[in-house]
Amino acid sequence: MSHENTLRVLQERFGAGGFTTSEFRDNFRVIVTPSQLYAVLECLKQACGFIMLIDITAADYLHYPDARDRFGLIYSLLNIGTGERFYVKTYVNEPDLTLPSAFPLWHGADWMEREVFDMYGILFDGHPNLRRILMPEEFTAYPLRKDYPLRGRGERHNFPVITRAEG
Amino acid sequence: MPVEAIEPIAVEEPEKEYLWTLNFGPQHPATHTTLRLILTLDGETIVNAVPDIGYLHSGFEKLGEDLNYNQYVTIVDRMNYISPVANEIAWHHVVEKLLGIELTPRCKYIRTLFAELMRLHDHLLCIGAAALDLGGFTAFLYAFYQRELIYDMCETASGQRFHPSYTRVGGLMYDVDDAFVQKVRSFVNGFPKAYHDIVRLLNRNRIFIERTRNVGVLSKEDAINLSCTGPIARASGVVRDLRKDEPYLAYKDFDFKIVCGTAGDCYARYLVRMEEMLESLQIVDQAIENLPGGPVNVDSQSKVVLPEQLSTYRSIESMIQHFELVMPNRGFEAPRDELYGAIESPNGELGFYIVSDGSERAYRARTRPPSFIHFAIFPHLIKGHQLSDVVAVLGSLNIIAAELDR
């Protein structure tokens, strides 16, 4: 599985200096700016055959050694025909935590983006239904952020209790 | 007296007010797990379905940032508790990819064997429970008896039936013994009979076919666009199986086929799962008969596995190594990087994305749970069908809420 072809298409489209790449084991990543993100994803889908979105996830680099950016978003793509996997990464920082939604390209992005929003508070522009998915609606924090404590902030003990008579 | 022709009752285009809402779950016998659906009905036809999940959310990914690479395995096998060892294998597959560990041949074979036993385990539950919901109680009993035998094997190998926590970084908790091999052999001999009993009960069962064929149809394009993997995608004609496409463990050594369908309905998903069980049984048979000898853990010089108990007591090097691995803030030395790895779990692609900061625990341990991705397509599959088809579609997707919510 070679990434040269994919990389060449991206370089032709965005210029050789438009993004950086990195590689670890069999994971090949391109790191793009948030403003390029949608165009890169679209190019990968339309021109390089990455018709399947495997996963969207995020990581909070608050305590990561030598990290400069707060949140990293990772898009895992798959080319079904050749079996090639490709990873697109972008960083966002507070206060502007908005990214374009990948929903128009892959409808599978719906719940993945909702989960990232739920856990990290990153907003996806153009998502049809960006609500919390795993946490309750009235929850105010974003639990997978590194500044959120492991045992919570007492939400569990302060949930409203509905008695049988009230319900 | 002749009857006068009366005016036919004018059928007005009614307002949308007649639509009514039905709450399905979170505790309902047919959901099997804790999930909730808000259905909008027109008579018995489903106009819209909104899944509401999160009832079992227990912060597994947050815990993954607090427990080290070996400890987190106990959490991982509570995700898809129907095939626990498959989750453990997936987790440690990615951890070993991160640490750059090459397993011993014996460990690879045993893990492959367990991965396939778990596939049987999972498919038996899926088929049994789907049959139960659709009125085939007997098939459920036959399937669950076979599952019980697999639980026995887990107990023999690890001492635990339900949550074995069997894998470790660089190896396994224990090696398997002769009693385990005997159990697998007798299972391989006995399974085809039970399998054909289920086939005879369901494959040409008119009620079962009527309730599953052309229900919940997923086209190939939608399967790809909606990120489906595993038996659900293969039933729609997506020819993809990580065991063949990205061979991991010992899958290169075995002779087996990938099962695909084209119809994409509940019946096709059922048939794909049934055929996959036969292929899995073949792999189990080949693995147990060709089990290589040698150690089950990687060399203890690699500093990822605990040294043997006797040498811990008798040599200073082993004792230091034991200490280093067990004490907090020591242990594994991981490269400071991040990667994604996946295996073909019974339900589809089960992947983990690990961000490592060089310490003994993951900085971020993301799970790509197949149940989560597959439940997202549920509204797409159910629209326009009858209320009674909800259980057929749910059964064919095999949603495990503990994995769905994590």
Coordinates of C-alpha atoms in Angstrom, one line a residue:
Chain A
M1 CA 0.0 0.0 0.0
S2 CA 1.7 3.1 -1.1
H3 CA 0.7 6.6 -0.3
E4 CA 2.8 8.2 -3.1
N5 CA -0.1 8.5 -5.5
T6 CA -2.4 10.0 -3.0
L7 CA 0.2 12.4 -1.8
R8 CA 1.0 13.5 -5.4
V9 CA -2.7 14.3 -6.0
L10 CA -2.8 16.3 -2.8
Q11 CA 0.4 18.2 -3.7
E12 CA -0.8 19.0 -7.2
R13 CA -4.0 20.5 -5.7
F14 CA -2.7 22.2 -2.6
G15 CA 0.9 22.8 -3.3
A16 CA 3.9 21.0 -1.8
G17 CA 4.0 23.4 1.2
G18 CA 0.3 23.4 1.8
F19 CA 0.4 20.7 4.5
T20 CA 2.9 18.6 6.4
T21 CA 3.0 14.8 6.6
S22 CA 4.1 12.3 9.2
E23 CA 4.4 8.6 9.4
F24 CA 4.4 6.1 12.2
R25 CA 4.2 2.3 11.7
D26 CA 1.7 1.9 8.9
N27 CA -0.2 5.1 9.7
F28 CA 0.4 7.9 7.1
R29 CA -1.0 11.3 8.1
V30 CA -1.3 14.6 6.5
I31 CA -1.7 17.6 8.8
V32 CA -3.8 20.4 7.4
T33 CA -5.2 23.7 8.6
P34 CA -8.8 23.9 9.6
S35 CA -9.6 26.1 6.6
Q36 CA -8.2 23.5 4.2
L37 CA -9.8 20.6 5.9
Y38 CA -13.0 20.3 3.9
A39 CA -11.2 20.7 0.6
V40 CA -8.7 18.1 1.5
L41 CA -11.3 15.6 2.5
E42 CA -13.3 16.3 -0.6
C43 CA -10.3 15.9 -2.8
L44 CA -9.4 12.6 -1.1
K45 CA -12.9 11.3 -1.6
Q46 CA -13.5 12.5 -5.2
A47 CA -10.0 12.2 -6.7
C48 CA -8.3 9.5 -4.6
G49 CA -11.1 7.0 -4.0
F50 CA -11.4 7.2 -0.3
I51 CA -15.1 6.6 -0.3
M52 CA -15.3 5.2 3.2
L53 CA -14.9 7.2 6.4
I54 CA -13.8 4.8 9.1
D55 CA -13.6 7.1 12.1
I56 CA -13.6 10.7 13.3
T57 CA -12.0 11.3 16.7
A58 CA -10.3 14.0 18.7
A59 CA -7.6 14.3 21.3
D60 CA -7.0 17.0 23.9
Y61 CA -3.3 17.8 23.9
L62 CA -3.5 20.0 27.0
H63 CA -0.9 18.1 29.0
Y64 CA 0.9 16.5 26.1
P65 CA 4.7 17.1 26.2
D66 CA 5.8 19.8 23.7
A67 CA 2.3 20.3 22.3
R68 CA 1.5 23.7 20.8
D69 CA -2.2 23.2 19.9
R70 CA -5.0 22.2 22.2
F71 CA -7.3 19.9 20.2
G72 CA -6.4 17.5 17.4
L73 CA -9.0 16.0 15.1
I74 CA -8.2 12.8 13.3
Y75 CA -10.1 11.6 10.3
S76 CA -9.5 7.9 9.3
L77 CA -10.2 7.2 5.7
L78 CA -10.3 4.0 3.7
N79 CA -10.0 3.3 0.0
I80 CA -12.1 0.1 -0.4
G81 CA -10.7 -0.7 -3.8
T82 CA -7.0 -0.7 -2.8
G83 CA -7.3 -1.2 0.9
E84 CA -5.2 1.9 1.5
R85 CA -5.8 3.8 4.8
F86 CA -5.1 7.5 5.1
Y87 CA -5.3 9.8 8.1
V88 CA -6.0 13.5 8.0
K89 CA -5.3 15.5 11.1
T90 CA -6.1 19.1 12.0
Y91 CA -5.7 21.2 15.1
V92 CA -8.1 23.7 16.6
N93 CA -7.6 26.1 19.5
E94 CA -9.9 28.0 21.8
P95 CA -11.8 30.2 21.4
D96 CA -12.6 29.2 17.8
L97 CA -13.5 25.5 18.0
T98 CA -15.5 25.3 14.8
L99 CA -14.7 22.9 11.9
P100 CA -16.7 22.2 8.7
S101 CA -18.8 19.1 9.0
A102 CA -17.9 16.1 6.9
F103 CA -21.5 15.0 6.8
P104 CA -22.1 16.2 3.2
L105 CA -19.3 13.9 2.1
W106 CA -20.0 10.8 4.3
H107 CA -23.3 10.4 6.0
G108 CA -21.5 8.1 8.4
A109 CA -20.0 11.2 10.0
D110 CA -23.2 12.0 11.7
W111 CA -22.8 10.2 15.0
M112 CA -19.1 10.4 15.0
E113 CA -19.2 14.2 15.0
R114 CA -21.9 14.3 17.6
E115 CA -19.7 12.2 19.8
V116 CA -16.7 14.5 19.3
F117 CA -18.9 17.5 20.1
D118 CA -20.3 15.7 23.2
M119 CA -16.9 14.8 24.6
Y120 CA -14.8 17.8 23.5
G121 CA -17.1 20.6 22.7
I122 CA -15.9 21.0 19.1
L123 CA -18.5 22.4 16.8
F124 CA -19.2 21.2 13.3
D125 CA -20.5 23.7 10.9
G126 CA -23.1 22.3 8.7
H127 CA -24.0 19.3 10.8
P128 CA -27.7 18.6 10.6
N129 CA -28.3 17.7 14.2
L130 CA -25.4 18.6 16.5
R131 CA -26.7 17.5 19.9
R132 CA -25.2 15.6 22.8
I133 CA -25.3 11.9 22.1
L134 CA -23.9 9.9 25.1
M135 CA -24.1 12.4 27.9
P136 CA -27.5 13.8 29.1
E137 CA -28.8 16.9 27.5
E138 CA -28.5 19.0 30.6
F139 CA -24.8 18.2 31.1
T140 CA -22.6 21.3 30.8
A141 CA -19.0 20.0 30.7
Y142 CA -17.1 18.2 28.1
P143 CA -15.9 15.0 29.9
L144 CA -12.9 13.9 27.8
R145 CA -11.1 17.2 28.0
K146 CA -8.0 16.9 30.1
D147 CA -9.1 19.6 32.5
Y148 CA -12.1 17.6 33.4
P149 CA -11.4 15.3 36.4
L150 CA -11.6 11.6 36.1
R151 CA -14.2 11.3 38.9
G152 CA -16.3 14.2 37.6
R153 CA -17.4 17.3 39.4
G154 CA -20.2 15.8 41.4
E155 CA -22.8 15.7 38.6
R156 CA -23.6 12.2 39.4
H157 CA -24.7 13.1 42.9
N158 CA -26.7 16.2 41.8
F159 CA -28.8 14.7 39.0
P160 CA -32.5 15.7 39.5
V161 CA -34.3 12.8 41.1
I162 CA -37.8 12.1 39.9
T163 CA -39.9 10.2 42.4
R164 CA -42.6 7.8 41.5
A165 CA -45.3 10.2 42.6
E166 CA -43.9 13.0 40.3
G167 CA -43.4 10.8 37.4
Chain B
M1 CA -86.5 -2.4 -2.8
P2 CA -83.5 -1.4 -4.7
V3 CA -80.7 0.0 -2.8
E4 CA -79.8 3.5 -3.6
A5 CA -76.3 4.1 -4.5
I6 CA -74.8 6.3 -1.8
E7 CA -72.0 8.7 -2.2
P8 CA -68.6 7.1 -1.5
I9 CA -66.9 8.4 1.6
A10 CA -64.5 11.1 0.5
V11 CA -61.0 10.2 1.6
E12 CA -59.5 13.4 2.7
E13 CA -55.8 13.9 2.8
P14 CA -55.5 13.9 6.6
E15 CA -53.4 16.3 8.6
K16 CA -50.3 15.1 10.2
E17 CA -52.0 15.0 13.6
Y18 CA -52.9 11.4 13.4
L19 CA -49.2 10.4 13.7
W20 CA -48.4 9.2 17.1
T21 CA -45.3 8.6 19.0
L22 CA -44.2 5.4 20.6
N23 CA -41.4 5.1 23.1
F24 CA -39.5 1.8 22.6
G25 CA -37.2 1.1 25.5
P26 CA -34.9 1.7 27.3
Q27 CA -36.1 -1.4 29.1
H28 CA -37.9 -3.6 26.6
P29 CA -37.5 -7.3 26.2
A30 CA -36.8 -7.0 22.5
T31 CA -34.1 -4.4 22.7
H32 CA -32.1 -7.0 24.7
T33 CA -29.9 -4.2 25.9
T34 CA -30.5 -0.7 27.2
L35 CA -31.3 1.5 24.3
R36 CA -34.2 3.7 23.5
L37 CA -36.0 4.5 20.3
I38 CA -38.6 7.2 19.7
L39 CA -40.8 6.0 16.9
T40 CA -43.2 8.1 15.0
L41 CA -46.0 5.9 13.6
D42 CA -48.6 6.2 10.9
G43 CA -50.8 3.4 12.0
E44 CA -48.3 0.6 12.1
T45 CA -45.9 2.1 9.6
I46 CA -42.8 3.8 10.9
V47 CA -42.4 7.3 9.6
N48 CA -39.4 8.3 11.7
A49 CA -37.2 6.7 14.3
V50 CA -34.9 8.7 16.6
P51 CA -32.4 6.6 18.6
D52 CA -31.6 7.9 22.1
I53 CA -28.5 6.3 23.5
G54 CA -26.2 6.9 26.4
Y55 CA -27.9 5.0 29.1
L56 CA -24.9 2.7 29.7
H57 CA -22.3 5.4 29.2
S58 CA -19.6 4.7 31.8
G59 CA -16.6 6.7 30.5
F60 CA -14.5 3.8 29.3
E61 CA -12.3 6.1 27.2
K62 CA -11.7 8.3 30.2
L63 CA -10.7 5.3 32.2
G64 CA -8.4 4.2 29.3
E65 CA -6.4 7.4 30.0
D66 CA -6.0 6.4 33.7
L67 CA -5.1 2.7 33.5
N68 CA -2.0 1.3 31.9
Y69 CA -1.9 -0.9 28.8
N70 CA -2.4 -4.1 30.8
Q71 CA -5.0 -2.9 33.2
Y72 CA -7.3 -1.4 30.6
V73 CA -7.9 -4.9 29.2
T74 CA -10.4 -5.5 32.0
I75 CA -12.4 -2.5 30.9
V76 CA -12.1 -3.4 27.2
D77 CA -13.7 -6.8 27.6
R78 CA -16.7 -5.2 29.2
M79 CA -17.4 -3.3 26.0
N80 CA -18.8 -6.0 23.8
Y81 CA -19.3 -8.6 26.5
I82 CA -20.8 -11.0 24.0
S83 CA -17.3 -11.6 22.5
P84 CA -15.0 -10.3 25.2
V85 CA -11.7 -11.8 24.1
A86 CA -12.1 -10.3 20.6
N87 CA -12.0 -6.8 22.3
E88 CA -9.0 -7.8 24.3
I89 CA -7.2 -9.0 21.2
A90 CA -8.1 -5.8 19.4
W91 CA -6.8 -3.6 22.2
H92 CA -3.5 -5.5 22.6
H93 CA -3.1 -5.8 18.9
V94 CA -3.0 -2.0 18.7
V95 CA -0.8 -1.7 21.9
E96 CA 1.7 -4.2 20.4
K97 CA 1.7 -2.3 17.2
L98 CA 2.5 0.9 19.1
L99 CA 5.3 -0.8 21.1
G100 CA 6.6 -2.7 18.1
I101 CA 6.3 -6.2 19.6
E102 CA 6.2 -9.3 17.4
L103 CA 4.3 -12.1 19.1
T104 CA 5.4 -15.7 19.4
P105 CA 3.9 -18.2 16.9
R106 CA 2.1 -20.1 19.7
C107 CA 0.5 -16.9 21.0
K108 CA -0.6 -15.9 17.6
Y109 CA -2.3 -19.2 17.1
I110 CA -4.0 -19.2 20.4
R111 CA -5.2 -15.6 19.9
T112 CA -6.5 -16.5 16.4
L113 CA -8.3 -19.5 17.9
F114 CA -9.9 -17.3 20.5
A115 CA -10.9 -14.6 18.0
E116 CA -12.7 -17.2 16.0
L117 CA -14.4 -18.8 19.0
M118 CA -15.6 -15.3 19.8
R119 CA -17.0 -14.9 16.3
L120 CA -19.0 -18.1 16.8
H121 CA -20.0 -16.8 20.3
D122 CA -21.2 -13.5 18.9
H123 CA -23.0 -14.9 15.8
L124 CA -24.7 -17.6 17.9
L125 CA -26.1 -14.9 20.2
C126 CA -27.1 -12.7 17.3
I127 CA -28.9 -15.5 15.5
G128 CA -30.4 -17.0 18.6
A129 CA -31.8 -13.7 19.8
A130 CA -33.1 -12.7 16.4
A131 CA -34.8 -16.0 16.1
L132 CA -36.2 -15.6 19.6
D133 CA -37.7 -12.2 18.8
L134 CA -39.2 -13.6 15.6
G135 CA -40.9 -16.5 17.2
G136 CA -38.2 -19.2 16.8
F137 CA -37.6 -20.2 20.4
T138 CA -36.0 -23.5 19.7
A139 CA -33.2 -22.2 17.7
F140 CA -32.3 -19.9 20.5
L141 CA -31.9 -22.8 22.9
Y142 CA -29.7 -24.7 20.5
A143 CA -27.5 -21.6 19.9
F144 CA -27.2 -20.9 23.6
Y145 CA -26.2 -24.4 24.5
Q146 CA -23.2 -24.0 22.1
R147 CA -22.4 -20.6 23.6
E148 CA -22.3 -22.3 27.0
L149 CA -19.6 -24.7 25.7
I150 CA -17.5 -21.7 24.6
Y151 CA -17.9 -20.1 28.1
D152 CA -16.6 -23.4 29.5
M153 CA -13.5 -23.0 27.3
C154 CA -12.9 -19.5 28.5
E155 CA -13.1 -20.8 32.0
T156 CA -10.6 -23.5 31.3
A157 CA -8.2 -21.2 29.7
S158 CA -8.4 -18.2 32.0
G159 CA -10.5 -19.1 35.1
Q160 CA -13.2 -16.6 34.2
R161 CA -16.3 -17.3 32.1
F162 CA -17.8 -14.0 31.2
H163 CA -14.9 -11.5 31.3
P164 CA -11.7 -13.5 30.8
S165 CA -9.3 -10.6 30.5
Y166 CA -7.1 -13.2 28.9
T167 CA -4.6 -11.3 26.8
R168 CA -1.5 -9.4 28.1
V169 CA 0.9 -7.1 26.3
G170 CA 3.2 -9.4 24.5
G171 CA 1.3 -12.6 25.3
L172 CA -1.4 -14.2 27.3
M173 CA -2.3 -14.6 30.9
Y174 CA -1.8 -18.4 30.8
D175 CA -0.9 -20.9 28.3
V176 CA -3.6 -23.3 27.3
D177 CA -3.4 -26.9 28.5
D178 CA -4.6 -30.3 27.3
A179 CA -8.0 -30.0 28.9
F180 CA -8.6 -26.9 26.8
V181 CA -7.5 -28.6 23.6
Q182 CA -9.8 -31.5 24.4
K183 CA -12.7 -29.2 24.9
V184 CA -12.1 -27.4 21.6
R185 CA -11.8 -30.7 19.8
S186 CA -15.1 -32.0 21.2
F187 CA -16.7 -28.6 20.4
V188 CA -15.5 -28.8 16.8
N189 CA -16.9 -32.3 16.5
G190 CA -20.3 -31.5 18.1
F191 CA -20.9 -28.0 16.6
P192 CA -21.9 -29.1 13.1
K193 CA -24.9 -31.1 14.4
A194 CA -26.2 -28.1 16.4
Y195 CA -25.5 -25.9 13.4
H196 CA -27.6 -28.0 11.1
D197 CA -30.3 -28.1 13.6
I198 CA -30.5 -24.3 13.6
V199 CA -30.3 -24.4 9.7
R200 CA -33.2 -26.8 9.6
L201 CA -35.2 -24.7 12.0
L202 CA -34.7 -21.3 10.4
N203 CA -33.4 -21.3 6.8
R204 CA -36.6 -22.5 5.2
N205 CA -38.9 -21.4 8.0
R206 CA -41.7 -19.5 6.3
I207 CA -42.4 -17.2 9.2
F208 CA -38.8 -16.3 9.7
I209 CA -38.2 -15.7 6.0
E210 CA -41.4 -13.5 5.7
R211 CA -40.3 -11.4 8.6
T212 CA -36.7 -10.9 7.5
R213 CA -36.6 -10.9 3.7
N214 CA -36.8 -7.4 2.1
V215 CA -36.8 -5.9 5.6
G216 CA -34.2 -3.3 6.5
V217 CA -32.5 -3.2 3.1
L218 CA -29.1 -1.6 3.0
S219 CA -27.7 -1.0 -0.5
K220 CA -24.0 -1.3 -1.2
E221 CA -23.5 2.5 -1.7
D222 CA -25.3 3.3 1.5
A223 CA -23.2 0.7 3.4
I224 CA -20.0 2.3 2.3
N225 CA -21.3 5.9 2.8
L226 CA -22.5 5.1 6.2
S227 CA -19.2 3.5 7.3
C228 CA -20.6 0.0 7.8
T229 CA -18.2 -2.9 8.2
G230 CA -18.3 -6.5 9.1
P231 CA -21.2 -8.9 8.3
I232 CA -23.6 -6.0 7.8
A233 CA -21.5 -4.5 5.0
R234 CA -20.7 -8.0 3.6
A235 CA -24.4 -8.8 3.4
S236 CA -24.8 -5.7 1.2
G237 CA -22.0 -6.8 -1.2
V238 CA -19.0 -4.9 0.2
V239 CA -16.2 -7.4 -0.2
R240 CA -14.0 -6.5 2.8
D241 CA -12.7 -8.5 5.6
L242 CA -9.6 -7.4 7.6
R243 CA -8.6 -11.0 8.1
K244 CA -7.9 -11.2 4.4
D245 CA -7.2 -7.5 3.5
E246 CA -4.8 -6.8 6.3
P247 CA -3.8 -10.2 7.7
Y248 CA -3.0 -9.9 11.3
L249 CA -2.2 -12.7 13.9
A250 CA -1.9 -16.0 12.1
Y251 CA -4.7 -15.6 9.6
K252 CA -2.3 -16.0 6.7
D253 CA -1.7 -19.6 7.6
F254 CA -5.3 -20.7 7.5
D255 CA -7.6 -21.7 4.7
F256 CA -11.0 -19.9 4.9
K257 CA -13.3 -17.9 2.7
I258 CA -15.0 -14.5 3.0
V259 CA -18.8 -14.8 3.0
C260 CA -20.7 -12.1 1.2
G261 CA -24.3 -11.5 0.2
T262 CA -25.9 -9.1 -2.2
A263 CA -29.5 -8.5 -1.0
G264 CA -28.5 -6.4 2.1
D265 CA -31.7 -7.3 4.0
C266 CA -32.1 -8.9 7.4
Y267 CA -32.2 -12.4 5.8
A268 CA -28.9 -11.8 4.0
R269 CA -27.3 -10.7 7.2
Y270 CA -28.6 -13.8 8.9
L271 CA -27.2 -16.0 6.1
V272 CA -23.8 -14.3 6.1
R273 CA -23.5 -14.8 9.8
M274 CA -24.5 -18.5 9.5
E275 CA -21.9 -19.2 6.7
E276 CA -19.2 -17.3 8.6
M277 CA -19.7 -19.6 11.5
L278 CA -18.8 -22.6 9.4
E279 CA -15.6 -20.8 8.2
S280 CA -14.8 -19.8 11.7
L281 CA -15.2 -23.4 12.8
Q282 CA -12.7 -24.4 10.0
I283 CA -10.2 -21.9 11.4
V284 CA -10.6 -23.2 14.9
D285 CA -10.1 -26.7 13.7
Q286 CA -6.9 -25.8 11.8
A287 CA -5.6 -23.7 14.6
I288 CA -6.1 -26.4 17.3
E289 CA -4.6 -29.2 15.2
N290 CA -1.5 -27.1 14.2
L291 CA -0.9 -25.4 17.5
P292 CA 2.9 -24.7 17.5
G293 CA 5.0 -25.3 20.6
G294 CA 7.3 -22.9 22.3
P295 CA 6.7 -20.1 24.7
V296 CA 3.4 -18.2 24.7
N297 CA 4.9 -14.8 25.9
V298 CA 7.6 -12.8 24.1
D299 CA 11.1 -13.0 25.6
S300 CA 11.2 -11.4 29.0
Q301 CA 14.3 -9.4 27.9
S302 CA 11.9 -7.2 25.9
K303 CA 10.7 -5.7 29.2
V304 CA 7.0 -5.9 28.5
V305 CA 6.1 -9.2 30.1
L306 CA 6.5 -10.2 33.7
P307 CA 9.4 -12.7 34.2
E308 CA 8.5 -16.2 35.4
Q309 CA 7.7 -16.5 39.0
L310 CA 10.7 -18.7 39.9
S311 CA 13.2 -16.5 38.2
T312 CA 11.7 -13.4 39.9
Y313 CA 12.7 -15.0 43.2
R314 CA 16.1 -16.3 42.1
S315 CA 17.7 -13.7 40.0
I316 CA 18.2 -10.0 40.7
E317 CA 17.6 -9.0 37.1
S318 CA 14.2 -10.6 37.0
M319 CA 13.2 -9.1 40.3
I320 CA 14.1 -5.6 39.1
Q321 CA 12.2 -6.2 35.9
H322 CA 9.2 -7.3 37.8
F323 CA 9.4 -4.3 40.0
E324 CA 9.8 -1.9 37.0
L325 CA 6.7 -3.3 35.4
V326 CA 4.5 -3.4 38.4
M327 CA 5.3 -0.1 40.1
P328 CA 3.3 3.0 39.1
N329 CA 5.0 5.6 36.9
R330 CA 7.3 2.9 35.5
G331 CA 6.5 0.1 33.2
F332 CA 6.1 0.3 29.5
E333 CA 8.3 2.6 27.5
A334 CA 6.2 3.6 24.5
P335 CA 7.2 5.7 21.6
R336 CA 5.8 9.2 21.7
D337 CA 3.4 9.0 18.8
E338 CA -0.1 8.0 17.9
L339 CA -1.6 5.3 15.7
Y340 CA -4.8 3.5 14.7
G341 CA -5.1 -0.2 14.4
A342 CA -8.0 -2.5 13.9
I343 CA -9.1 -6.1 13.8
E344 CA -12.1 -7.8 12.3
S345 CA -14.3 -8.3 15.3
P346 CA -17.5 -10.4 14.9
N347 CA -19.5 -7.2 14.5
G348 CA -17.2 -5.4 12.1
E349 CA -14.0 -3.4 12.3
L350 CA -13.1 -2.8 15.9
G351 CA -10.3 -0.3 16.1
F352 CA -8.4 1.7 18.7
Y353 CA -6.7 5.0 18.2
I354 CA -3.9 5.4 20.8
V355 CA -2.1 8.6 21.5
S356 CA 1.0 7.8 23.5
D357 CA 2.9 10.4 25.5
G358 CA 5.7 7.9 26.2
S359 CA 4.4 6.8 29.6
E360 CA 3.0 3.4 30.6
R361 CA -0.6 4.5 30.0
A362 CA -2.4 5.8 26.9
Y363 CA -2.8 9.5 26.7
R364 CA -5.9 9.0 24.6
A365 CA -7.5 5.6 24.0
R366 CA -10.3 6.0 21.4
T367 CA -12.4 3.0 20.5
R368 CA -14.1 2.7 17.1
P369 CA -17.0 0.6 18.2
P370 CA -18.9 -1.2 15.4
S371 CA -22.2 -1.2 17.3
F372 CA -22.1 2.7 17.5
I373 CA -21.6 3.0 13.8
H374 CA -24.2 0.4 13.0
F375 CA -26.8 1.8 15.3
A376 CA -26.5 5.1 13.5
I377 CA -27.9 3.6 10.3
F378 CA -31.0 2.2 12.1
P379 CA -33.4 5.1 11.2
H380 CA -32.3 4.7 7.6
L381 CA -33.1 1.0 7.6
I382 CA -36.5 1.1 9.5
K383 CA -38.3 3.9 7.7
G384 CA -41.4 2.7 5.9
H385 CA -41.5 -0.6 7.6
Q386 CA -43.9 -2.0 10.1
L387 CA -43.6 -1.7 13.9
S388 CA -43.0 -5.4 14.2
D389 CA -40.0 -5.1 11.9
V390 CA -38.1 -3.1 14.5
V391 CA -37.1 -6.2 16.4
A392 CA -36.1 -7.9 13.1
V393 CA -33.8 -5.1 12.1
L394 CA -32.4 -4.6 15.7
G395 CA -31.7 -8.3 15.8
S396 CA -29.9 -8.4 12.5
L397 CA -27.7 -5.4 13.5
N398 CA -26.6 -7.1 16.7
I399 CA -26.4 -3.9 18.8
I400 CA -24.6 -4.4 22.1
A401 CA -25.4 -1.3 24.2
A402 CA -22.3 -1.6 26.4
E403 CA -20.2 -1.2 23.4
L404 CA -22.6 1.4 21.9
D405 CA -22.3 3.7 24.9
R406 CA -18.9 2.7 26.4

